[in-house]
């Protein structure tokens, strides 16, 4: 895309589209990748509430997979995940391995 | 109707603070923001002081805010919002606005305890209907971890570095939550993202109270605290359980501790995982470490007394 | 129908604001502005306006709150002087950068140190690069008229910029003068209802005000801001035309006095222009062709028009009631820049006068005109920049 010239800019630098940051994918920041193990998941949604990047998909109150377009791989979800019977439902793996 | 504070119910709400923001991986501040906005069942306008949250959430045409948001400068999130809120009242009075709108200001500790203190104090005294939420990460993080008046005693920052002669910050934190309570505003609270429900409850409650409200929220910063990217929640929970960051509220002058740790943990549990306190564990700084623990004990006792006598 | 009154400059501005009936007003005291906002506070207290006041704890917060209120979507005013304007400095840039048409009378006063509460132009001149439109006023009538016109100029959909209306501290703000008020309804009709532009309170279209802009776009944003300033002049003239129809009083981007055939001229702002005009008459009586140019629109500065108006003059003295220490006076710098492209340029002088409320006397004007007269004949300038009315 051609970079904007001064005549193309909104007056006063106001950003006109709310939530437009969603167009900026931060998944490439990730050094570690969380993997969801459905079988150990108790659907507590802690991973969802604690994720700083809104990268855990939840639909109709049910946890879905990670949104790797945005997940920065911090590992908070994995640390906070209670899992089932001592088995975490999230494990962190090194990206590209 | 306020959303029931279960994660299942909350998860059905649309994100008002979206992904694609550029806070560091594992930053505590976005968690604070998302919980606060989830607990807001009204149209809301946000004001944001300059700082990590602001510079990372709205860059060029990318804004993570799906609600009206305004940033003007560093020291004036409260004053700016007081203008928005006053215009809202003016338009409402004139019949040009009919919806009920809530107002929240977010400021870092630098933008709240220090440079924005006057503007905050003024806005609270004037009685604007808003919640001011400080996300306290204990230093000027955006400019590279400089000391603020919220930096804890003993911490190593870039302007109070732990050197061979001076062991980091020699002064204690300012107790801003109490100072805000001294404004005699109807609601003041302290919260932590680890205790999301307690925090969300406080926000919901604050919205139902007319007038100025202040909530101080601990917001771990793994860069400045020199901890791991995965421990924002772990550390904020430890902050609560060591009574470094007690969870309480002062409603119309009545103090109530909202979460009492089952077992009060020693402060070293909170300090140990953080590189900014590493030097406190060398033998020559033993006295300082004791001083840190003593201070926390003293403050906690004081709070217990206040909560009881109320 | 116009009403003749005897009022102070502050009272006149406060009345103009009352007639406009803005939505929000930031209020904070500072001499010599104080009683303007006090009067406005009484209008609010007496229900004479619908305005909501914000009784801020500082001018920094006042401008911050005004910015918040203007971004929210509505008509916003405040007023200040001196240290108050200086404290606002950071926020002045944000008001203009965000393109918010806040209207602010500035009752000009000296800046500390040393502390001085009297009139000079150091405050507004220090804010000349903040992106605000500046209108300057010779007397209470002009301050009143400019205040009313400022709304039309700043709120114009092609402009959307904040406007300062400058008037001299004490000399104008506190002296009672005979002037004409317009009827309330006339003013309201002239100014018209506030038109919203990207209001923050448009809840269904959430906008973000004040993003971080990196090196890839900041330069472009500033270029766009420069462009808006180039459009201001025509709007000022259009608004002045409408205002003349209403009031019979004629305004331009500057006023000239006996300048058309002048050999020598003084360029001077605000109240000192009145004194100067009287002395010019005396010189004219002596057969010396003296004239005057009094800028009204100082930001944006009308370079071409000023050059055109002065090009035939042999010697010009630009009088500054402010100094740019280590440089020439701020007004001088603009006029010198304006004249530079001319092939045949007038000889130029810069005098700094009247700082901190020091009286500007007819004898000062006479001294300058005599010097200009000598220069116009000798073609020689001895001292380019000089303080006058100063003790050795
Ligand atoms: C008047 C002014 N002084 C200094 C700065 C530089 N500055 C920008 S953000 C910042 C630090 C913010 O610290 P804090 O409020 O604690 O927020 P954090 O970045 O830690 O989230 C500083 C010093 C500024 N923008 N404006
Ligand atoms: S935290 Fe773990 S157990 Fe809970 S919903 Fe997420 S993945 Fe499942
Ligand atoms: S690793 Fe971090 S960013 Fe990724 S989903 Fe888990 S909490 Fe979110
Ligand atoms: S420096 Fe700290 S506060 Fe700032 S974005 Fe990074 S983790 Fe968050
Ligand atoms: Mg901080």
Coordinates of C-alpha atoms in Angstrom, one line a residue, chain B residues 67-304:
Chain B
X67 CA -14.8 2.7 22.8
X68 CA -14.3 6.5 22.6
X69 CA -10.8 7.2 23.8
X70 CA -8.8 10.3 24.3
X71 CA -5.1 10.9 25.1
X72 CA -3.8 14.4 25.4
X73 CA -0.7 14.4 27.6
X74 CA 1.0 12.8 30.5
X75 CA -0.1 14.7 33.6
X76 CA -3.7 15.3 32.8
X77 CA -5.8 12.2 32.2
X78 CA -8.1 13.3 35.0
X79 CA -8.4 17.0 33.8
X80 CA -9.0 15.9 30.2
X81 CA -11.7 13.5 31.3
X82 CA -13.3 16.1 33.5
X83 CA -13.7 18.2 30.4
X84 CA -15.4 15.3 28.5
X85 CA -17.6 14.6 31.4
X86 CA -18.6 18.2 31.8
X87 CA -19.5 18.5 28.1
X88 CA -21.6 15.4 28.5
X89 CA -23.4 17.0 31.4
X90 CA -23.9 20.2 29.5
X91 CA -25.3 18.4 26.5
X92 CA -27.5 16.3 28.7
X93 CA -28.9 19.3 30.5
X94 CA -29.6 20.9 27.1
X95 CA -31.4 17.8 25.9
X96 CA -28.8 17.1 23.3
X97 CA -27.8 13.8 24.8
X98 CA -29.9 11.1 26.3
X99 CA -27.8 8.0 27.0
X100 CA -26.2 7.3 30.2
X101 CA -22.4 7.3 29.8
X102 CA -19.6 6.3 32.2
X103 CA -16.2 7.8 32.3
X104 CA -12.9 6.1 33.1
X105 CA -9.4 7.5 33.2
X106 CA -6.4 5.2 33.0
X107 CA -3.0 6.5 34.2
X108 CA 0.3 4.8 35.1
X109 CA 1.8 5.4 38.5
X110 CA 4.0 8.1 37.1
X111 CA 1.0 9.8 35.5
X112 CA -1.0 9.4 38.7
X113 CA 1.2 9.5 41.8
X114 CA 3.6 12.1 40.4
X115 CA 3.1 14.4 37.5
X116 CA -0.7 13.9 37.3
X117 CA -1.3 14.1 41.0
X118 CA -2.6 17.7 40.9
X119 CA -4.9 17.1 38.0
X120 CA -6.2 14.0 39.7
X121 CA -6.7 15.7 43.0
X122 CA -8.4 18.6 41.3
X123 CA -10.8 16.4 39.3
X124 CA -11.7 14.4 42.3
X125 CA -12.3 17.4 44.5
X126 CA -14.5 18.9 41.8
X127 CA -16.7 15.9 42.0
X128 CA -16.8 14.7 38.3
X129 CA -18.6 11.5 37.8
X130 CA -15.7 9.3 36.8
X131 CA -13.5 6.4 37.9
X132 CA -9.8 7.0 37.8
X133 CA -7.9 3.8 37.5
X134 CA -4.2 3.8 38.2
X135 CA -2.4 0.8 36.8
X136 CA 0.6 0.8 39.1
X137 CA 3.7 -0.9 37.8
X138 CA 5.9 1.0 40.2
X139 CA 8.0 3.0 37.8
X140 CA 8.1 5.1 34.7
X141 CA 8.3 2.1 32.4
X142 CA 7.6 3.8 29.1
X143 CA 10.8 5.9 29.4
X144 CA 12.9 3.0 30.6
X145 CA 12.1 2.1 34.2
X146 CA 12.8 5.3 36.1
X147 CA 11.8 5.7 39.8
X148 CA 8.4 7.2 40.7
X149 CA 6.9 7.8 44.0
X150 CA 5.2 4.4 43.6
X151 CA 8.5 2.6 43.3
X152 CA 8.8 0.3 46.3
X153 CA 11.5 0.7 48.9
X154 CA 14.7 -1.0 47.9
X155 CA 13.8 -1.4 44.2
X156 CA 16.5 -1.0 41.6
X157 CA 15.5 1.4 38.8
X158 CA 17.4 3.3 36.2
X159 CA 17.4 6.5 38.2
X160 CA 17.8 4.9 41.7
X161 CA 20.0 2.1 40.6
X162 CA 21.3 -0.4 43.2
X163 CA 24.9 0.8 43.2
X164 CA 27.9 -0.1 45.3
X165 CA 27.1 2.6 47.8
X166 CA 23.3 3.2 47.5
X167 CA 21.1 0.0 47.4
X168 CA 18.3 1.2 45.1
X169 CA 15.4 3.3 46.3
X170 CA 15.8 4.6 49.8
X171 CA 12.3 6.0 50.2
X172 CA 9.0 4.2 50.8
X173 CA 6.1 4.3 48.4
X174 CA 3.5 7.1 48.6
X175 CA 0.2 5.6 49.8
X176 CA -1.9 7.1 47.1
X177 CA -4.9 5.0 47.8
X178 CA -5.2 6.5 51.3
X179 CA -4.4 10.0 50.0
X180 CA -7.3 9.6 47.6
X181 CA -9.5 8.4 50.5
X182 CA -8.5 11.6 52.3
X183 CA -10.3 13.5 49.5
X184 CA -13.5 12.2 51.0
X185 CA -14.7 10.9 47.7
X186 CA -17.4 8.2 47.8
X187 CA -15.4 5.3 46.7
X188 CA -11.7 4.3 46.8
X189 CA -10.4 0.8 46.3
X190 CA -7.3 -1.2 45.7
X191 CA -7.4 -4.2 43.3
X192 CA -5.3 -6.7 41.5
X193 CA -5.8 -8.5 38.2
X194 CA -5.1 -11.8 39.9
X195 CA -8.3 -11.3 41.8
X196 CA -10.3 -10.5 38.6
X197 CA -13.7 -11.0 40.3
X198 CA -12.9 -8.7 43.2
X199 CA -11.6 -6.1 40.8
X200 CA -14.6 -6.4 38.4
X201 CA -16.9 -6.1 41.4
X202 CA -15.2 -3.0 42.5
X203 CA -15.6 -1.5 39.0
X204 CA -19.2 -2.4 38.8
X205 CA -19.9 -1.0 42.2
X206 CA -18.0 2.2 41.4
X207 CA -20.1 2.8 38.3
X208 CA -23.2 2.7 40.4
X209 CA -21.9 5.4 42.7
X210 CA -22.3 9.0 41.5
X211 CA -19.2 11.2 41.7
X212 CA -15.5 10.7 41.7
X213 CA -14.1 7.2 42.3
X214 CA -10.5 6.0 42.5
X215 CA -9.2 2.5 42.0
X216 CA -5.5 1.6 42.4
X217 CA -4.6 -1.6 40.6
X218 CA -1.3 -3.3 40.7
X219 CA 0.0 -4.1 37.2
X220 CA 3.1 -6.2 36.9
X221 CA 5.7 -5.2 34.3
X222 CA 8.1 -8.0 33.5
X223 CA 10.5 -5.6 31.9
X224 CA 10.8 -3.3 34.8
X225 CA 10.4 -5.9 37.5
X226 CA 12.9 -8.1 35.7
X227 CA 10.7 -11.1 36.1
X228 CA 9.4 -13.7 33.6
X229 CA 6.9 -13.0 30.9
X230 CA 4.4 -15.5 32.4
X231 CA 4.3 -14.3 36.0
X232 CA 2.1 -11.1 35.9
X233 CA -0.8 -12.9 37.6
X234 CA 1.5 -15.0 39.9
X235 CA 3.2 -11.8 41.1
X236 CA 0.1 -9.8 41.5
X237 CA -1.4 -12.6 43.5
X238 CA 1.8 -12.7 45.7
X239 CA 1.5 -9.0 46.1
X240 CA -1.9 -9.6 47.7
X241 CA -0.9 -12.6 49.7
X242 CA 2.1 -10.9 51.2
X243 CA -0.1 -7.9 52.1
X244 CA 2.2 -5.8 50.0
X245 CA -0.9 -4.9 48.0
X246 CA -4.0 -5.4 50.2
X247 CA -7.3 -5.6 48.5
X248 CA -9.7 -3.2 50.2
X249 CA -12.2 -0.5 49.6
X250 CA -13.2 2.6 51.4
X251 CA -16.8 3.4 50.7
X252 CA -18.1 6.6 52.1
X253 CA -15.3 6.5 54.6
X254 CA -15.9 3.0 55.7
X255 CA -12.9 0.7 55.1
X256 CA -13.4 -2.9 54.2
X257 CA -10.8 -5.5 53.4
X258 CA -12.3 -7.4 50.5
X259 CA -9.8 -10.3 50.3
X260 CA -7.9 -11.4 53.3
X261 CA -5.0 -13.7 52.5
X262 CA -5.6 -17.2 53.9
X263 CA -2.0 -17.1 55.1
X264 CA 0.0 -13.9 55.1
X265 CA 3.2 -14.8 53.2
X266 CA 6.6 -13.3 53.8
X267 CA 7.5 -10.4 51.5
X268 CA 10.5 -12.2 50.2
X269 CA 8.1 -14.5 48.3
X270 CA 7.1 -11.4 46.3
X271 CA 10.5 -9.9 46.0
X272 CA 12.5 -13.1 45.1
X273 CA 11.3 -13.6 41.6
X274 CA 12.0 -10.0 40.6
X275 CA 15.4 -8.9 39.4
X276 CA 14.8 -5.4 40.7
X277 CA 15.1 -6.7 44.2
X278 CA 18.0 -9.0 43.7
X279 CA 20.5 -6.9 45.6
X280 CA 18.3 -7.0 48.7
X281 CA 19.3 -10.6 49.1
X282 CA 23.0 -9.9 49.5
X283 CA 24.1 -9.9 53.2
X284 CA 24.9 -6.2 53.4
X285 CA 21.3 -5.3 52.6
X286 CA 19.8 -7.5 55.2
X287 CA 18.7 -4.5 57.2
X288 CA 16.9 -3.0 54.2
X289 CA 15.1 -6.2 53.6
X290 CA 13.9 -6.3 57.3
X291 CA 12.8 -2.7 56.9
X292 CA 10.7 -3.6 53.9
X293 CA 9.0 -6.4 55.8
X294 CA 8.5 -4.2 58.9
X295 CA 6.9 -1.6 56.8
X296 CA 4.5 -4.0 55.2
X297 CA 3.5 -5.5 58.6
X298 CA 3.0 -2.0 60.0
X299 CA 0.8 -0.9 57.2
X300 CA -1.2 -4.1 57.2
X301 CA -1.9 -3.8 60.9
X302 CA -3.0 -0.2 60.4
X303 CA -5.4 -1.3 57.7
X304 CA -6.8 -4.1 59.8

